[in-house]
mmCIF file of C-alpha atoms in Angstrom:
data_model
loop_
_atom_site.group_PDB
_atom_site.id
_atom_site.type_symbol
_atom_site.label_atom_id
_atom_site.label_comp_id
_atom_site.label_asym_id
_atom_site.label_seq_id
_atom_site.Cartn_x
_atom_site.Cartn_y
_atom_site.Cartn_z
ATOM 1 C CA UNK A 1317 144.345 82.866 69.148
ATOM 2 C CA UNK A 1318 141.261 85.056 69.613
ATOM 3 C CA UNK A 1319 140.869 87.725 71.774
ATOM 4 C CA UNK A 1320 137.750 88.377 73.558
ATOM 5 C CA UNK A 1321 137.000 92.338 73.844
ATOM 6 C CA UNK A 1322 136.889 93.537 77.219
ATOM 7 C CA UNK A 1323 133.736 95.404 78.793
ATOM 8 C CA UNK A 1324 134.026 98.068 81.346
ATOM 9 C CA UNK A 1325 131.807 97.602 84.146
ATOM 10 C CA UNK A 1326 130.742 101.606 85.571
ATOM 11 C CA UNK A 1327 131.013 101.738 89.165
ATOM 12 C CA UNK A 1328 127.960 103.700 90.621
ATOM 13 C CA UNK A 1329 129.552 104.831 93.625
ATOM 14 C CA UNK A 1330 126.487 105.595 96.055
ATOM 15 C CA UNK A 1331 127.144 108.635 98.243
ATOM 16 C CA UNK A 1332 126.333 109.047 101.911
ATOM 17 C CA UNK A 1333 125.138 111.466 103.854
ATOM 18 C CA UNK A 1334 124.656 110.152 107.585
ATOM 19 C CA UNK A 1335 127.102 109.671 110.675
ATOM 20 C CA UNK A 1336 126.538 105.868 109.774
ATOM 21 C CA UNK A 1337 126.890 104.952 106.253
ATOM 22 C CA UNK A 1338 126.204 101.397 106.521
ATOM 23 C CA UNK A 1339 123.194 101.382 108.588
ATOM 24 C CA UNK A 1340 122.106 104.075 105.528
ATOM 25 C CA UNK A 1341 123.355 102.041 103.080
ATOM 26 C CA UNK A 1342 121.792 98.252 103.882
ATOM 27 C CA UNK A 1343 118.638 100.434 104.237
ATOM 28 C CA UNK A 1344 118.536 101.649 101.061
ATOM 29 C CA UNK A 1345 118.836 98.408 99.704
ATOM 30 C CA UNK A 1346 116.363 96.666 102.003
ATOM 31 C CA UNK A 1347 113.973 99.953 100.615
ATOM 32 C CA UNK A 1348 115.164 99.151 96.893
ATOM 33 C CA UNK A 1349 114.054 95.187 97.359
ATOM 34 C CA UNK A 1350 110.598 96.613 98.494
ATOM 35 C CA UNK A 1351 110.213 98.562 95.944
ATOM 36 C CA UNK A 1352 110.731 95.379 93.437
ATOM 37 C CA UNK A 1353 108.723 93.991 95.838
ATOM 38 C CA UNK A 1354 105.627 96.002 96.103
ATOM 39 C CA UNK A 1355 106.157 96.907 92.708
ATOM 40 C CA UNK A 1356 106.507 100.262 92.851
ATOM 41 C CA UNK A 1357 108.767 102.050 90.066
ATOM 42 C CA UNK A 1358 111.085 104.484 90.296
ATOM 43 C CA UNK A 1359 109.264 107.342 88.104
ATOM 44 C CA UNK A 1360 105.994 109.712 88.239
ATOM 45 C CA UNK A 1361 102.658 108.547 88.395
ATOM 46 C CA UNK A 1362 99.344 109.543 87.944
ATOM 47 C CA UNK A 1363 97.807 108.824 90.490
ATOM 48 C CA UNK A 1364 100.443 110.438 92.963
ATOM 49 C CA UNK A 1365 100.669 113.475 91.213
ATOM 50 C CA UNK A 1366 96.924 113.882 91.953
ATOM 51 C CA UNK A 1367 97.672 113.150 96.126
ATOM 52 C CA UNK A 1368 100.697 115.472 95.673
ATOM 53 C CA UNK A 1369 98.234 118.263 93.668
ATOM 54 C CA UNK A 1370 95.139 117.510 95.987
ATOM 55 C CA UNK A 1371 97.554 118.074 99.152
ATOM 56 C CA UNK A 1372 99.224 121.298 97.631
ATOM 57 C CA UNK A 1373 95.741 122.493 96.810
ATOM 58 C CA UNK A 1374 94.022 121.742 100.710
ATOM 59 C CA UNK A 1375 97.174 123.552 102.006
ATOM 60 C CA UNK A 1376 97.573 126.591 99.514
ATOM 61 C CA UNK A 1377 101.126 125.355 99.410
ATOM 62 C CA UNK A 1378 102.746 125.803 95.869
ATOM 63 C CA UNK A 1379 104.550 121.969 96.032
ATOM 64 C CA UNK A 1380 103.290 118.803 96.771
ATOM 65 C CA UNK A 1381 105.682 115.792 96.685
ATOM 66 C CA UNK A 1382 105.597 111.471 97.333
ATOM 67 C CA UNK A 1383 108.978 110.958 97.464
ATOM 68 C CA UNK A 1384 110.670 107.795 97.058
ATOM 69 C CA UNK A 1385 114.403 107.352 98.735
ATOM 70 C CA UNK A 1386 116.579 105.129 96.646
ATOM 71 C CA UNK A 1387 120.705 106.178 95.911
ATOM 72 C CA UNK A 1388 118.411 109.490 95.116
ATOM 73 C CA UNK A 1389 114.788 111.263 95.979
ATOM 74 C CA UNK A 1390 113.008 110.376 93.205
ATOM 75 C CA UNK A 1391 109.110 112.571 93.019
ATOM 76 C CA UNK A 1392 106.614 109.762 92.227
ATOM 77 C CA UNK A 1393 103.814 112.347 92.962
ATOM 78 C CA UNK A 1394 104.762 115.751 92.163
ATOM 79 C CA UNK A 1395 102.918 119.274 92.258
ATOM 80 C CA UNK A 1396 104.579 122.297 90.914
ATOM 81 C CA UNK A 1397 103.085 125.651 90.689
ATOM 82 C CA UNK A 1398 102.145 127.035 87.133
ATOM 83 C CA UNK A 1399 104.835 128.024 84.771
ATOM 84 C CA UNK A 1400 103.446 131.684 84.010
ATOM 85 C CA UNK A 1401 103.617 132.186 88.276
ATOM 86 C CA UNK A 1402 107.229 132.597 88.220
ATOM 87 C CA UNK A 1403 108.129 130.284 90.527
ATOM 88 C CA UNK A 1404 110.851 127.355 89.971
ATOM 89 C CA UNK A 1405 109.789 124.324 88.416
ATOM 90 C CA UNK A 1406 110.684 121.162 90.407
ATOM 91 C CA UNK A 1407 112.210 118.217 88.326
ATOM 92 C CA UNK A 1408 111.489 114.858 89.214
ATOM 93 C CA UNK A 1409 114.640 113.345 91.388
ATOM 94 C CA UNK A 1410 116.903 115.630 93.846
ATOM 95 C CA UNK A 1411 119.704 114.598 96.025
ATOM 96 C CA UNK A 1412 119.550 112.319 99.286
ATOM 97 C CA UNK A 1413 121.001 115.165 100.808
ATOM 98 C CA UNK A 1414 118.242 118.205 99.998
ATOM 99 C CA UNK A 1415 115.397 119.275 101.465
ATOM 100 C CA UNK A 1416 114.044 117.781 104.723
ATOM 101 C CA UNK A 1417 112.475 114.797 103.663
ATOM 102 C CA UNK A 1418 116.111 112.852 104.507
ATOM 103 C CA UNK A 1419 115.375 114.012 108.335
ATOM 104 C CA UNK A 1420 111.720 112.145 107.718
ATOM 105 C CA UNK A 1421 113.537 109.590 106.364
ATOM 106 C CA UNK A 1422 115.889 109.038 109.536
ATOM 107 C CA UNK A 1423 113.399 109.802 112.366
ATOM 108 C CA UNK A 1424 110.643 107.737 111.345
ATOM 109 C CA UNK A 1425 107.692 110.554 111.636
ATOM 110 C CA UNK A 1426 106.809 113.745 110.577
ATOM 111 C CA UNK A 1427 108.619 117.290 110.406
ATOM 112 C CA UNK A 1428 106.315 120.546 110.810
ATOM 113 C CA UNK A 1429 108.502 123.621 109.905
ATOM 114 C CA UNK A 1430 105.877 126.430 109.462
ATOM 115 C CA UNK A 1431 108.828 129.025 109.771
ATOM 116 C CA UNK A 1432 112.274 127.154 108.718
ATOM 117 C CA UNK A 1433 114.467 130.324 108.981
ATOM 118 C CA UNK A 1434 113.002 130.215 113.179
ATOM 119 C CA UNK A 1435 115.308 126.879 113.325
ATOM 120 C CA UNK A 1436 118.804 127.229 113.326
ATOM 121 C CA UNK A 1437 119.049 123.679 112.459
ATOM 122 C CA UNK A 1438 116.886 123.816 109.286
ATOM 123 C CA UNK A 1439 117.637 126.992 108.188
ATOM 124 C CA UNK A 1440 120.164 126.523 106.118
ATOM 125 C CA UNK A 1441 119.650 124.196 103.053
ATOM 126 C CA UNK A 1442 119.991 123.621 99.568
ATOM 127 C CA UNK A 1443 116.260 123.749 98.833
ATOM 128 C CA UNK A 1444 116.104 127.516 100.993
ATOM 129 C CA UNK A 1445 118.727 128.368 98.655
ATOM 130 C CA UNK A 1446 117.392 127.183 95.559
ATOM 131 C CA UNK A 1447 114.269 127.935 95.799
ATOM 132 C CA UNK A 1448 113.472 130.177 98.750
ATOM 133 C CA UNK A 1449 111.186 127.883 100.947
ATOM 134 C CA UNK A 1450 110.359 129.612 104.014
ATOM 135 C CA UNK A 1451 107.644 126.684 105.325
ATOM 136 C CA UNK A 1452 108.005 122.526 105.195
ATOM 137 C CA UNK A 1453 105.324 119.732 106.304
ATOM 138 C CA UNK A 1454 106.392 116.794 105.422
ATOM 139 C CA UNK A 1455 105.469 112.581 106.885
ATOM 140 C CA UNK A 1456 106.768 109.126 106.174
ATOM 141 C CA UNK A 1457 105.084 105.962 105.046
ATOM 142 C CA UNK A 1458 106.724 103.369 107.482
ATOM 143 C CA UNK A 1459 107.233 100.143 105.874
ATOM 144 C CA UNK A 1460 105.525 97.726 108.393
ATOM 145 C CA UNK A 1461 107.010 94.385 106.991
ATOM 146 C CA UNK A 1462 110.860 96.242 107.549
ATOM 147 C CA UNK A 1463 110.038 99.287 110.231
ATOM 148 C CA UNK A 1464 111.737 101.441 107.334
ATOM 149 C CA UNK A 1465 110.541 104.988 105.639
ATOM 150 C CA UNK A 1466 110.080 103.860 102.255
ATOM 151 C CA UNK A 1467 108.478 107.023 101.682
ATOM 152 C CA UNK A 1468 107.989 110.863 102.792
ATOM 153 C CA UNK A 1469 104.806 113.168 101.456
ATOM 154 C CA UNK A 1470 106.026 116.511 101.843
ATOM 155 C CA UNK A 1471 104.470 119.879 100.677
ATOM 156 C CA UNK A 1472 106.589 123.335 100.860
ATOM 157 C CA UNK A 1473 106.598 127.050 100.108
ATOM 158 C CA UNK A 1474 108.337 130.238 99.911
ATOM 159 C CA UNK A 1475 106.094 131.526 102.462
ATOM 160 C CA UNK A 1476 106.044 130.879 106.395
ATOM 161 C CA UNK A 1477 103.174 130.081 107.916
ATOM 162 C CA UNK A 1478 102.034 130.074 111.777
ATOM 163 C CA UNK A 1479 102.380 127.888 114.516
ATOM 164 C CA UNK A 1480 98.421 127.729 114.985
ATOM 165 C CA UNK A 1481 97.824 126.691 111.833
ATOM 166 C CA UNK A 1482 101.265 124.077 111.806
ATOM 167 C CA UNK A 1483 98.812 120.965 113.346
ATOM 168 C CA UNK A 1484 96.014 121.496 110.577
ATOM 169 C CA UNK A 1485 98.496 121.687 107.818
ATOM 170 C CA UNK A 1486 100.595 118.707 109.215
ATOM 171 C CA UNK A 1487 97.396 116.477 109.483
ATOM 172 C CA UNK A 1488 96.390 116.849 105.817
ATOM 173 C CA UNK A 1489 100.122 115.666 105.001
ATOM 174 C CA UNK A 1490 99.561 112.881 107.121
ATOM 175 C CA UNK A 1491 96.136 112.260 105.199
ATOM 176 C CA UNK A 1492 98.250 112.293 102.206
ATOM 177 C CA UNK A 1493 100.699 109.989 103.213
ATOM 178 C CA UNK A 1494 98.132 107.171 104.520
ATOM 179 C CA UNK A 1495 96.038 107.442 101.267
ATOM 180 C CA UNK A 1496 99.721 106.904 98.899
ATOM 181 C CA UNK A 1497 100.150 103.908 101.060
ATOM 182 C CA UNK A 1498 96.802 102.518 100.235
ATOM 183 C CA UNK A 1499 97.567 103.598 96.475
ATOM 184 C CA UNK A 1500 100.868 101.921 96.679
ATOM 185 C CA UNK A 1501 99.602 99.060 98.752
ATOM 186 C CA UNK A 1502 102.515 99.319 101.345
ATOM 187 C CA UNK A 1503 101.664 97.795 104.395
ATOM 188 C CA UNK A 1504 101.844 99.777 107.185
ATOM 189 C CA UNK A 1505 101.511 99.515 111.341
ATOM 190 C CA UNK A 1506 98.571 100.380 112.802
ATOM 191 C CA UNK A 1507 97.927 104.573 113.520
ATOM 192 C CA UNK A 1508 98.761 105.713 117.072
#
């Protein structure tokens, strides 16, 4: 008699974060299918880190992002400030939970927080506690074949900034989020 060996099979438990965990959870795998199906992988590229860098610089904000939402925020652009500054370097995935870019995510358009200590309700996160950011701009790329955020183009920084200059700063993310679309060739509905 032979016996076959027996393979394990790892279950990747996905964690959720939101009052509704299966509405989040068919949604990341309707945004997982468009990734396969755009063709967009899960890793840095090029050509985003230059939107992410070119953002960061128009903004004098020390990071840019193009974040990807998957069972994880995954950086496909990414702008950190120079190593000799002093400032944390940024890897290139975080959790779903961090940051802002999960409210982007959920609400479908963008976030201005010039001051994020002057909200109560973004005040207190693991990304102000990590790494001090006082000041978040951040705007999806909305998926027009599925009406999903596939996407969010963020920048942030330790310091605040002011509510006059919240609309300027907020367009150029917006700038940066339409040209990553056009990069990534996502599809997306028409501009207010």
């Amino acid at each position: 008699m032979m016996t076959l060996p027996t393979t394990r099979i790892a279950q990747h438990q996905i964690q959720t974060y939101t009052d509704d965990p299966a509405t989040e959870l068919s949604e990341m795998a309707t945004r997982l299918t468009r990734f396969s199906e755009l063709g967009i992988p899960m890793q840095g590229q090029e050509v985003l880190d230059d939107i992410a860098t070119d953002m960061a610089e128009r903004t004098g904000f020390l990071y840019g992002m193009v974040n990807a939402f998957s069972d994880e925020q995954t950086f496909l652009g990414l702008h950190n400030p120079p190593r000799e500054a002093g400032y944390p370097i940024v890897g290139r995935s975080m959790s779903r939970s961090h940051g802002w870019c999960p409210e982007v995510i959920q609400r479908k358009r963008g976030l201005p927080l010039p001051n994020v200590a002057a909200s109560p309700r973004f005040q207190s996160n693991h990304v102000v506690d990590a790494i001090g950011i006082q000041s978040y701009f951040g705007s999806p790329i909305i998926d027009e074949a599925t009406g999903l955020a596939l996407l969010t183009v963020c920048i942030i920084d330790p310091e605040p900034r002011t509510l006059g200059d919240a609309a300027r700063l907020q367009t150029i993310v917006r700038e940066a989020a339409r040209t990553a679309a056009d990069v990534l060739k996502i599809p997306t509905p028409p501009a207010p």
